[in-house]
Short mmCIF file of N, CA and C in Angstrom, two decimals:
data_model
loop_
_atom_site.label_atom_id
_atom_site.label_comp_id
_atom_site.label_asym_id
_atom_site.label_seq_id
_atom_site.Cartn_x
_atom_site.Cartn_y
_atom_site.Cartn_z
N MET C 1 0.72 -1.23 0.00
CA MET C 1 -0.06 -0.02 -0.03
C MET C 1 0.71 1.41 -0.03
N SER C 2 0.57 2.30 -0.72
CA SER C 2 1.01 3.41 -0.64
C SER C 2 0.91 4.27 0.85
N GLU C 3 1.81 4.90 1.30
CA GLU C 3 1.72 5.68 2.48
C GLU C 3 0.78 6.85 2.25
N GLU C 4 -0.18 6.79 3.24
CA GLU C 4 -1.16 8.02 3.11
C GLU C 4 -0.88 8.83 4.63
N LYS C 5 -1.13 10.07 4.28
CA LYS C 5 -1.01 11.02 5.57
C LYS C 5 -2.54 11.34 5.69
N THR C 6 -2.90 11.67 7.03
CA THR C 6 -4.31 11.89 7.21
C THR C 6 -4.58 13.54 6.86
N ASN C 7 -5.27 13.64 5.86
CA ASN C 7 -5.92 15.07 5.52
C ASN C 7 -7.32 14.67 5.59
N LEU C 8 -8.15 15.22 6.86
CA LEU C 8 -9.44 14.95 6.81
C LEU C 8 -10.44 15.36 5.74
N SER C 9 -9.74 16.48 5.11
CA SER C 9 -10.68 17.16 4.05
C SER C 9 -10.52 15.97 2.68
N GLU C 10 -9.49 15.11 2.57
CA GLU C 10 -9.27 14.56 1.71
C GLU C 10 -9.22 12.90 1.81
N LEU C 11 -9.90 12.58 2.58
CA LEU C 11 -9.86 11.01 3.27
C LEU C 11 -10.46 10.25 1.95
N PRO C 12 -9.85 9.22 1.58
CA PRO C 12 -10.05 8.52 0.41
C PRO C 12 -11.05 7.27 0.60
N THR C 13 -12.21 7.77 1.21
CA THR C 13 -13.19 6.77 1.54
C THR C 13 -14.60 7.41 1.30
N THR C 14 -15.42 6.68 1.06
CA THR C 14 -17.06 7.40 1.11
C THR C 14 -17.59 7.32 2.54
N ALA C 15 -16.82 6.59 3.31
CA ALA C 15 -17.35 6.66 4.77
C ALA C 15 -17.14 7.80 5.62
N ILE C 16 -16.32 8.78 4.96
CA ILE C 16 -16.00 10.08 5.77
C ILE C 16 -16.51 11.18 5.01
N ASP C 17 -16.36 11.01 3.45
CA ASP C 17 -16.18 12.12 2.58
C ASP C 17 -17.24 13.01 2.32
N SER C 18 -18.16 12.78 3.00
CA SER C 18 -19.61 13.68 2.80
C SER C 18 -20.23 14.09 4.04
N PRO C 19 -19.61 14.97 4.63
CA PRO C 19 -19.91 15.41 5.87
C PRO C 19 -21.28 16.21 5.63
N THR C 20 -22.25 16.22 6.66
CA THR C 20 -23.49 16.88 6.44
C THR C 20 -23.25 18.28 7.22
N SER C 21 -24.20 19.13 7.21
CA SER C 21 -24.14 20.45 7.61
C SER C 21 -24.01 20.30 9.18
N GLN C 22 -24.45 19.20 9.69
CA GLN C 22 -24.61 18.83 11.26
C GLN C 22 -23.42 18.33 11.69
N THR C 23 -22.36 17.94 10.83
CA THR C 23 -20.91 17.26 11.25
C THR C 23 -20.66 18.10 12.40
N LEU C 24 -19.72 17.42 13.37
CA LEU C 24 -19.22 18.32 14.43
C LEU C 24 -17.96 18.11 14.10
N GLU C 25 -17.23 19.35 14.41
CA GLU C 25 -15.84 19.54 13.89
C GLU C 25 -14.85 18.77 14.84
N TYR C 26 -15.23 18.62 16.07
CA TYR C 26 -14.61 18.01 17.22
C TYR C 26 -14.38 16.49 16.96
N TRP C 27 -13.10 16.02 17.07
CA TRP C 27 -13.02 14.79 17.21
C TRP C 27 -12.54 14.38 18.67
N PHE C 28 -13.19 13.16 19.10
CA PHE C 28 -12.61 12.74 20.41
C PHE C 28 -11.75 11.66 20.03
N GLU C 29 -10.14 11.60 21.05
CA GLU C 29 -9.16 10.96 20.37
C GLU C 29 -9.12 9.78 21.70
N TYR C 30 -8.92 8.59 21.31
CA TYR C 30 -9.01 7.46 22.14
C TYR C 30 -7.65 6.59 21.62
N PRO C 31 -6.52 6.65 22.52
CA PRO C 31 -5.22 5.89 22.11
C PRO C 31 -5.46 4.45 22.37
N VAL C 32 -5.02 3.72 21.50
CA VAL C 32 -4.80 2.18 21.85
C VAL C 32 -3.43 1.73 21.54
N ARG C 33 -3.08 0.51 22.21
CA ARG C 33 -1.90 -0.10 22.06
C ARG C 33 -2.12 -1.47 21.35
N VAL C 34 -1.50 -2.20 20.53
CA VAL C 34 -1.82 -3.42 20.10
C VAL C 34 -1.17 -4.44 20.94
N GLN C 35 -2.11 -5.19 21.62
CA GLN C 35 -1.83 -6.27 22.61
C GLN C 35 -1.72 -7.56 21.57
N PRO C 36 -1.37 -8.75 22.32
CA PRO C 36 -1.43 -9.93 21.53
C PRO C 36 -2.51 -10.46 21.21
N HIS C 37 -3.72 -10.10 21.90
CA HIS C 37 -5.12 -10.78 21.80
C HIS C 37 -5.87 -9.98 20.70
N HIS C 38 -5.29 -8.76 20.19
CA HIS C 38 -5.71 -7.88 19.17
C HIS C 38 -5.57 -8.48 17.71
N THR C 39 -4.32 -9.57 17.67
CA THR C 39 -3.74 -9.84 16.43
C THR C 39 -4.09 -11.10 16.17
N ASP C 40 -3.64 -11.49 14.77
CA ASP C 40 -3.87 -12.78 13.96
C ASP C 40 -2.56 -13.45 14.54
N TYR C 41 -2.21 -14.74 13.83
CA TYR C 41 -1.03 -15.53 14.17
C TYR C 41 0.19 -14.65 13.64
N LEU C 42 0.01 -13.70 12.88
CA LEU C 42 1.24 -13.09 12.10
C LEU C 42 1.38 -11.74 12.95
N GLY C 43 0.76 -11.38 14.00
CA GLY C 43 1.15 -10.39 14.77
C GLY C 43 0.58 -8.94 13.91
N VAL C 44 -0.46 -9.04 13.27
CA VAL C 44 -1.10 -8.15 12.62
C VAL C 44 -2.52 -8.02 13.18
N VAL C 45 -2.99 -6.64 13.24
CA VAL C 45 -4.30 -6.49 14.11
C VAL C 45 -5.47 -7.09 13.25
N TRP C 46 -6.19 -8.01 13.90
CA TRP C 46 -7.34 -8.98 13.54
C TRP C 46 -8.39 -7.63 13.06
N HIS C 47 -8.97 -7.91 12.02
CA HIS C 47 -10.02 -6.77 11.45
C HIS C 47 -11.17 -6.45 12.43
N GLY C 48 -11.61 -7.37 13.30
CA GLY C 48 -12.82 -7.33 14.26
C GLY C 48 -12.17 -6.28 15.38
N THR C 49 -11.07 -6.24 15.60
CA THR C 49 -10.47 -5.47 16.63
C THR C 49 -10.63 -3.97 16.63
N TYR C 50 -10.56 -3.74 15.07
CA TYR C 50 -10.78 -2.31 15.05
C TYR C 50 -12.37 -1.87 15.15
N VAL C 51 -13.48 -2.83 15.13
CA VAL C 51 -14.44 -2.68 15.30
C VAL C 51 -14.76 -2.35 17.06
N ALA C 52 -13.75 -3.17 17.65
CA ALA C 52 -14.31 -3.22 19.19
C ALA C 52 -13.54 -1.87 19.39
N TRP C 53 -12.51 -1.47 18.96
CA TRP C 53 -11.88 0.07 19.48
C TRP C 53 -12.84 1.06 19.11
N MET C 54 -13.51 0.95 17.92
CA MET C 54 -14.32 2.12 17.57
C MET C 54 -15.34 2.34 18.63
N GLU C 55 -15.99 1.00 19.12
CA GLU C 55 -16.97 1.02 20.09
C GLU C 55 -16.61 1.69 21.38
N GLU C 56 -15.39 1.20 21.81
CA GLU C 56 -14.73 1.74 23.00
C GLU C 56 -14.74 3.32 22.65
N ALA C 57 -14.04 3.87 21.73
CA ALA C 57 -13.99 5.22 21.54
C ALA C 57 -15.41 5.91 21.64
N ARG C 58 -16.30 5.33 21.15
CA ARG C 58 -17.57 5.95 21.19
C ARG C 58 -18.30 6.09 22.37
N VAL C 59 -17.94 5.07 23.22
CA VAL C 59 -18.42 4.93 24.61
C VAL C 59 -17.74 6.22 25.35
N GLU C 60 -16.44 6.13 25.51
CA GLU C 60 -15.44 6.79 26.02
C GLU C 60 -15.72 8.17 25.66
N CYS C 61 -16.01 8.66 24.37
CA CYS C 61 -16.47 10.06 23.95
C CYS C 61 -17.65 10.39 24.57
N LEU C 62 -18.91 9.47 24.87
CA LEU C 62 -19.78 9.95 25.60
C LEU C 62 -19.49 10.09 27.11
N ARG C 63 -18.67 9.21 27.54
CA ARG C 63 -18.39 9.33 29.10
C ARG C 63 -17.58 10.75 29.14
N SER C 64 -16.78 11.05 28.38
CA SER C 64 -15.88 12.28 28.62
C SER C 64 -16.86 13.49 28.75
N ILE C 65 -17.96 13.69 28.23
CA ILE C 65 -18.86 14.70 28.49
C ILE C 65 -19.94 14.52 29.48
N GLY C 66 -19.94 13.27 30.24
CA GLY C 66 -20.67 13.15 31.23
C GLY C 66 -21.90 12.30 30.79
N VAL C 67 -21.83 11.74 29.95
CA VAL C 67 -23.11 10.60 29.43
C VAL C 67 -22.69 9.16 29.62
N GLU C 68 -23.04 8.52 30.52
CA GLU C 68 -22.73 7.06 30.45
C GLU C 68 -23.71 6.49 29.50
N TYR C 69 -23.05 5.55 29.03
CA TYR C 69 -24.08 4.60 27.80
C TYR C 69 -25.03 3.93 28.53
N ALA C 70 -24.66 3.50 29.88
CA ALA C 70 -25.75 2.74 30.79
C ALA C 70 -26.97 3.70 31.02
N ASP C 71 -26.75 4.95 31.07
CA ASP C 71 -27.57 5.93 31.51
C ASP C 71 -28.74 5.80 30.15
N LEU C 72 -28.05 5.80 28.82
CA LEU C 72 -28.97 5.89 27.73
C LEU C 72 -29.91 4.69 27.75
N VAL C 73 -29.35 3.49 27.89
CA VAL C 73 -30.17 2.16 28.07
C VAL C 73 -31.13 2.52 29.10
N ALA C 74 -30.86 2.71 30.42
CA ALA C 74 -31.62 3.12 31.46
C ALA C 74 -32.92 3.96 30.87
N LEU C 75 -32.71 4.53 30.06
CA LEU C 75 -33.97 5.52 29.34
C LEU C 75 -34.83 4.60 28.68
N GLY C 76 -34.61 3.48 28.26
CA GLY C 76 -35.62 2.48 27.65
C GLY C 76 -35.09 2.42 26.21
N CYS C 77 -33.96 2.83 25.81
CA CYS C 77 -33.52 3.09 24.49
C CYS C 77 -32.22 2.42 24.27
N ASP C 78 -32.20 1.52 23.46
CA ASP C 78 -31.09 0.59 23.22
C ASP C 78 -30.51 1.18 21.80
N LEU C 79 -29.51 1.38 21.41
CA LEU C 79 -28.64 1.73 20.36
C LEU C 79 -27.87 0.83 19.60
N PRO C 80 -28.43 -0.22 18.89
CA PRO C 80 -27.47 -1.37 18.30
C PRO C 80 -26.99 -0.57 16.95
N VAL C 81 -25.90 -1.13 16.50
CA VAL C 81 -25.31 -0.89 15.43
C VAL C 81 -26.12 -1.31 14.28
N VAL C 82 -26.56 -0.64 13.21
CA VAL C 82 -27.34 -1.12 11.99
C VAL C 82 -26.59 -1.12 10.80
N GLU C 83 -25.49 -0.21 10.67
CA GLU C 83 -24.61 -0.11 9.64
C GLU C 83 -23.23 0.26 9.90
N LEU C 84 -22.38 -0.55 9.17
CA LEU C 84 -21.11 -0.56 9.43
C LEU C 84 -20.18 -0.41 8.22
N SER C 85 -19.24 0.59 8.10
CA SER C 85 -18.48 0.63 6.93
C SER C 85 -16.86 0.95 7.40
N LEU C 86 -16.46 0.02 6.79
CA LEU C 86 -14.70 0.24 7.21
C LEU C 86 -13.90 0.21 5.83
N ARG C 87 -12.87 0.90 5.98
CA ARG C 87 -11.93 0.77 4.73
C ARG C 87 -10.55 0.85 5.53
N TYR C 88 -10.02 -0.35 5.12
CA TYR C 88 -8.46 -0.52 5.70
C TYR C 88 -7.44 0.22 4.74
N HIS C 89 -6.54 0.97 5.30
CA HIS C 89 -5.72 1.46 4.54
C HIS C 89 -4.25 0.82 4.68
N ARG C 90 -3.93 0.56 5.89
CA ARG C 90 -2.63 0.08 6.17
C ARG C 90 -2.85 -0.92 7.63
N SER C 91 -2.07 -1.80 7.74
CA SER C 91 -2.18 -2.64 8.86
C SER C 91 -1.44 -1.93 9.89
N ILE C 92 -1.82 -2.58 11.20
CA ILE C 92 -1.22 -2.15 12.37
C ILE C 92 -0.59 -3.52 12.97
N GLN C 93 0.77 -3.56 13.68
CA GLN C 93 1.38 -4.45 14.30
C GLN C 93 1.36 -4.52 15.56
N LEU C 94 1.51 -6.00 16.22
CA LEU C 94 1.66 -6.09 17.50
C LEU C 94 2.75 -4.96 18.11
N GLY C 95 2.15 -4.46 19.29
CA GLY C 95 3.21 -3.28 20.17
C GLY C 95 3.00 -1.96 19.80
N MET C 96 2.41 -1.74 18.51
CA MET C 96 2.33 -0.33 17.81
C MET C 96 1.19 0.32 18.77
N VAL C 97 1.31 1.70 18.50
CA VAL C 97 0.28 2.56 19.05
C VAL C 97 -0.42 3.22 18.05
N ALA C 98 -1.67 3.33 18.21
CA ALA C 98 -2.55 4.12 17.33
C ALA C 98 -3.71 5.08 17.91
N VAL C 99 -4.22 5.97 17.12
CA VAL C 99 -5.17 6.86 18.05
C VAL C 99 -6.51 6.51 17.05
N VAL C 100 -7.56 6.31 17.92
CA VAL C 100 -8.93 5.94 17.18
C VAL C 100 -9.58 7.37 17.57
N LYS C 101 -9.84 7.93 16.66
CA LYS C 101 -10.67 9.28 16.73
C LYS C 101 -12.27 9.09 16.11
N THR C 102 -13.00 9.66 16.73
CA THR C 102 -14.29 9.56 16.47
C THR C 102 -15.20 10.91 16.88
N ARG C 103 -16.29 10.97 16.06
CA ARG C 103 -17.19 12.42 16.22
C ARG C 103 -18.62 11.83 15.52
N MET C 104 -19.59 12.40 16.37
CA MET C 104 -20.91 12.21 16.05
C MET C 104 -21.26 13.08 14.86
N THR C 105 -21.55 12.54 13.63
CA THR C 105 -21.67 13.20 12.61
C THR C 105 -23.21 13.85 12.31
N GLU C 106 -24.35 12.93 12.66
CA GLU C 106 -25.63 13.53 12.39
C GLU C 106 -26.67 12.68 13.15
N VAL C 107 -27.64 13.28 13.75
CA VAL C 107 -28.78 12.58 14.58
C VAL C 107 -29.88 13.20 13.73
N THR C 108 -30.54 11.72 13.46
CA THR C 108 -31.92 12.00 12.81
C THR C 108 -33.09 11.56 13.90
N SER C 109 -34.36 11.49 13.22
CA SER C 109 -35.30 10.91 14.03
C SER C 109 -35.12 9.71 15.10
N VAL C 110 -34.31 8.73 14.22
CA VAL C 110 -34.11 7.58 15.19
C VAL C 110 -32.49 7.22 14.78
N ARG C 111 -31.67 7.74 14.24
CA ARG C 111 -30.49 7.32 13.69
C ARG C 111 -29.43 8.31 14.23
N ILE C 112 -28.38 7.72 14.55
CA ILE C 112 -27.00 8.51 15.01
C ILE C 112 -25.82 8.02 14.34
N ASN C 113 -25.15 8.85 13.51
CA ASN C 113 -24.18 8.50 12.76
C ASN C 113 -22.80 8.79 13.49
N TRP C 114 -21.87 8.21 13.40
CA TRP C 114 -20.71 8.41 13.78
C TRP C 114 -19.49 8.16 12.79
N ASP C 115 -18.62 8.93 12.65
CA ASP C 115 -17.37 8.86 11.87
C ASP C 115 -16.11 8.33 12.61
N TYR C 116 -15.09 7.59 11.77
CA TYR C 116 -13.90 7.29 13.00
C TYR C 116 -12.75 7.31 11.68
N VAL C 117 -11.50 7.47 12.39
CA VAL C 117 -10.47 7.58 11.88
C VAL C 117 -9.33 6.95 12.77
N ILE C 118 -8.69 5.96 12.37
CA ILE C 118 -7.67 5.07 13.19
C ILE C 118 -6.21 5.65 12.66
N GLU C 119 -5.40 6.46 13.12
CA GLU C 119 -4.07 6.68 12.64
C GLU C 119 -2.95 6.65 13.64
N SER C 120 -1.72 6.90 13.23
CA SER C 120 -0.62 6.92 14.07
C SER C 120 -0.86 8.16 14.91
N PRO C 121 -0.06 7.99 16.01
CA PRO C 121 -0.14 9.14 17.13
C PRO C 121 0.61 10.72 16.24
N ASP C 122 1.52 10.37 15.36
CA ASP C 122 1.85 11.59 14.72
C ASP C 122 1.02 11.86 13.52
N ARG C 123 0.03 11.46 13.30
CA ARG C 123 -0.95 11.47 12.19
C ARG C 123 -0.31 11.44 10.75
N GLN C 124 0.79 10.86 10.86
CA GLN C 124 1.59 10.54 9.34
C GLN C 124 1.00 9.21 8.69
N GLN C 125 0.44 8.26 9.56
CA GLN C 125 0.08 6.90 8.77
C GLN C 125 -1.51 6.83 9.01
N LEU C 126 -2.27 6.61 8.18
CA LEU C 126 -3.88 6.44 8.22
C LEU C 126 -4.04 4.69 8.09
N TYR C 127 -4.68 4.41 8.97
CA TYR C 127 -4.75 3.07 9.23
C TYR C 127 -6.14 2.46 8.60
N VAL C 128 -7.09 2.95 9.31
CA VAL C 128 -8.66 2.85 9.07
C VAL C 128 -9.58 4.13 9.07
N THR C 129 -10.47 4.29 8.01
CA THR C 129 -11.39 5.02 8.13
C THR C 129 -12.82 4.18 8.21
N GLY C 130 -13.71 4.85 8.69
CA GLY C 130 -15.22 4.09 8.94
C GLY C 130 -16.31 5.03 9.53
N LYS C 131 -17.42 4.38 9.28
CA LYS C 131 -18.64 5.04 9.71
C LYS C 131 -19.36 4.01 10.41
N VAL C 132 -20.32 4.39 11.25
CA VAL C 132 -21.15 3.59 11.93
C VAL C 132 -22.57 4.25 12.16
N THR C 133 -23.60 3.46 12.05
CA THR C 133 -24.97 4.08 12.23
C THR C 133 -25.80 3.22 13.28
N LEU C 134 -25.83 4.01 14.32
CA LEU C 134 -26.89 3.27 15.30
C LEU C 134 -28.28 3.62 15.30
N VAL C 135 -29.21 2.80 15.70
CA VAL C 135 -30.60 3.24 15.49
C VAL C 135 -31.27 3.05 16.72
N ALA C 136 -32.36 3.78 17.19
CA ALA C 136 -32.92 3.69 18.38
C ALA C 136 -34.08 2.37 18.58
N VAL C 137 -33.94 1.66 19.49
CA VAL C 137 -34.85 0.68 19.69
C VAL C 137 -35.45 0.46 20.88
N ASP C 138 -36.71 0.46 21.04
CA ASP C 138 -37.59 0.32 22.24
C ASP C 138 -37.04 -1.07 22.86
N ARG C 139 -36.60 -0.86 24.07
CA ARG C 139 -36.19 -2.00 24.91
C ARG C 139 -37.34 -2.98 25.11
N GLU C 140 -38.38 -2.43 25.56
CA GLU C 140 -39.58 -3.35 26.25
C GLU C 140 -40.13 -4.20 24.82
N ARG C 141 -40.32 -3.23 23.52
CA ARG C 141 -40.97 -4.14 22.47
C ARG C 141 -39.89 -4.64 21.39
N GLY C 142 -38.75 -4.27 21.68
CA GLY C 142 -37.83 -4.76 20.79
C GLY C 142 -37.92 -4.33 19.27
N LYS C 143 -38.55 -2.99 19.16
CA LYS C 143 -38.84 -2.48 17.70
C LYS C 143 -38.23 -1.19 17.62
N VAL C 144 -37.67 -0.91 16.08
CA VAL C 144 -37.42 0.37 15.89
C VAL C 144 -38.49 1.25 16.34
N MET C 145 -37.74 2.49 16.77
CA MET C 145 -38.56 3.78 17.42
C MET C 145 -38.75 4.25 16.09
N ARG C 146 -40.04 5.25 15.98
CA ARG C 146 -40.09 6.23 14.84
C ARG C 146 -39.46 7.42 15.11
N GLN C 147 -39.20 7.54 16.29
CA GLN C 147 -38.23 8.97 16.83
C GLN C 147 -37.38 8.60 18.20
N LEU C 148 -36.35 9.00 18.12
CA LEU C 148 -35.76 8.96 19.53
C LEU C 148 -36.50 9.53 20.76
N PRO C 149 -36.70 9.07 21.66
CA PRO C 149 -37.41 9.45 22.91
C PRO C 149 -36.93 10.86 23.29
N GLU C 150 -37.80 11.82 23.77
CA GLU C 150 -37.50 13.32 23.93
C GLU C 150 -36.28 13.34 24.86
N ASN C 151 -36.34 12.45 26.13
CA ASN C 151 -34.99 12.60 26.93
C ASN C 151 -33.64 12.02 26.31
N VAL C 152 -33.73 11.29 25.46
CA VAL C 152 -32.57 10.71 24.73
C VAL C 152 -32.35 11.96 23.64
N GLN C 153 -33.18 12.61 22.94
CA GLN C 153 -32.94 13.61 22.04
C GLN C 153 -32.34 14.85 23.02
N ASP C 154 -32.75 15.00 24.10
CA ASP C 154 -32.34 16.07 24.93
C ASP C 154 -30.84 15.96 25.58
N MET C 155 -30.54 14.63 25.67
CA MET C 155 -29.23 14.27 26.01
C MET C 155 -28.15 14.35 24.87
N LEU C 156 -28.74 13.92 23.68
CA LEU C 156 -27.99 13.93 22.47
C LEU C 156 -27.69 15.69 22.17
N ALA C 157 -28.70 16.36 22.46
CA ALA C 157 -28.44 17.90 22.03
C ALA C 157 -27.41 18.32 23.19
N LYS C 158 -27.17 17.92 24.22
CA LYS C 158 -26.16 18.28 25.39
C LYS C 158 -24.72 17.91 24.63
N ILE C 159 -24.84 16.52 24.17
CA ILE C 159 -23.60 15.90 23.49
C ILE C 159 -23.12 16.80 22.44
N SER C 160 -24.13 17.26 21.46
CA SER C 160 -23.77 18.08 20.41
C SER C 160 -23.42 19.54 20.93
N ALA C 161 -23.92 19.94 22.08
CA ALA C 161 -23.37 21.31 22.32
C ALA C 161 -22.00 21.14 23.12
N SER C 162 -21.84 20.07 23.66
CA SER C 162 -20.55 20.03 24.31
C SER C 162 -19.54 19.70 23.27
N LEU C 163 -19.74 19.17 22.39
CA LEU C 163 -18.74 18.77 21.31
C LEU C 163 -18.50 19.84 20.35
N ASN C 164 -19.29 20.65 20.07
CA ASN C 164 -19.27 21.95 19.45
C ASN C 164 -18.74 23.28 19.99
N LYS C 165 -18.32 22.97 21.46
CA LYS C 165 -17.74 24.12 21.95
C LYS C 165 -16.21 24.29 21.44
#
């Protein structure tokens, strides 16, 4: 693969190249170090590990502004992943350090979109770009909601306001 430097305005993936007017400019950064259990037998990060890191970063991003994921669930709203798009640019090896960057890009009536960039700490190597879509599901009925509950909308408005500061 050719070496790619991270220039967020020119990411070579459709997962991040079309920000909406609601896209937040703030990127939450979550550092990771590749441990043996993250890799395959050749010491290369296994593809599923990137998905786990992305979820960890999303949960920690919420926690960083005072929103516990468990509190969202307690409001009666599960937020399962319904769409996942990843583009692998360069592999990461055992022992390396990377930064998982995430931001909430759009909130609609029942969907919440997040963007991701996984890169080297010096921003010189781009490893993975991705996008995740969550959808609101009523915990009691197990069905997709027509819109996010008002209390969840209020919480997400708080997130948006905090991240846009």
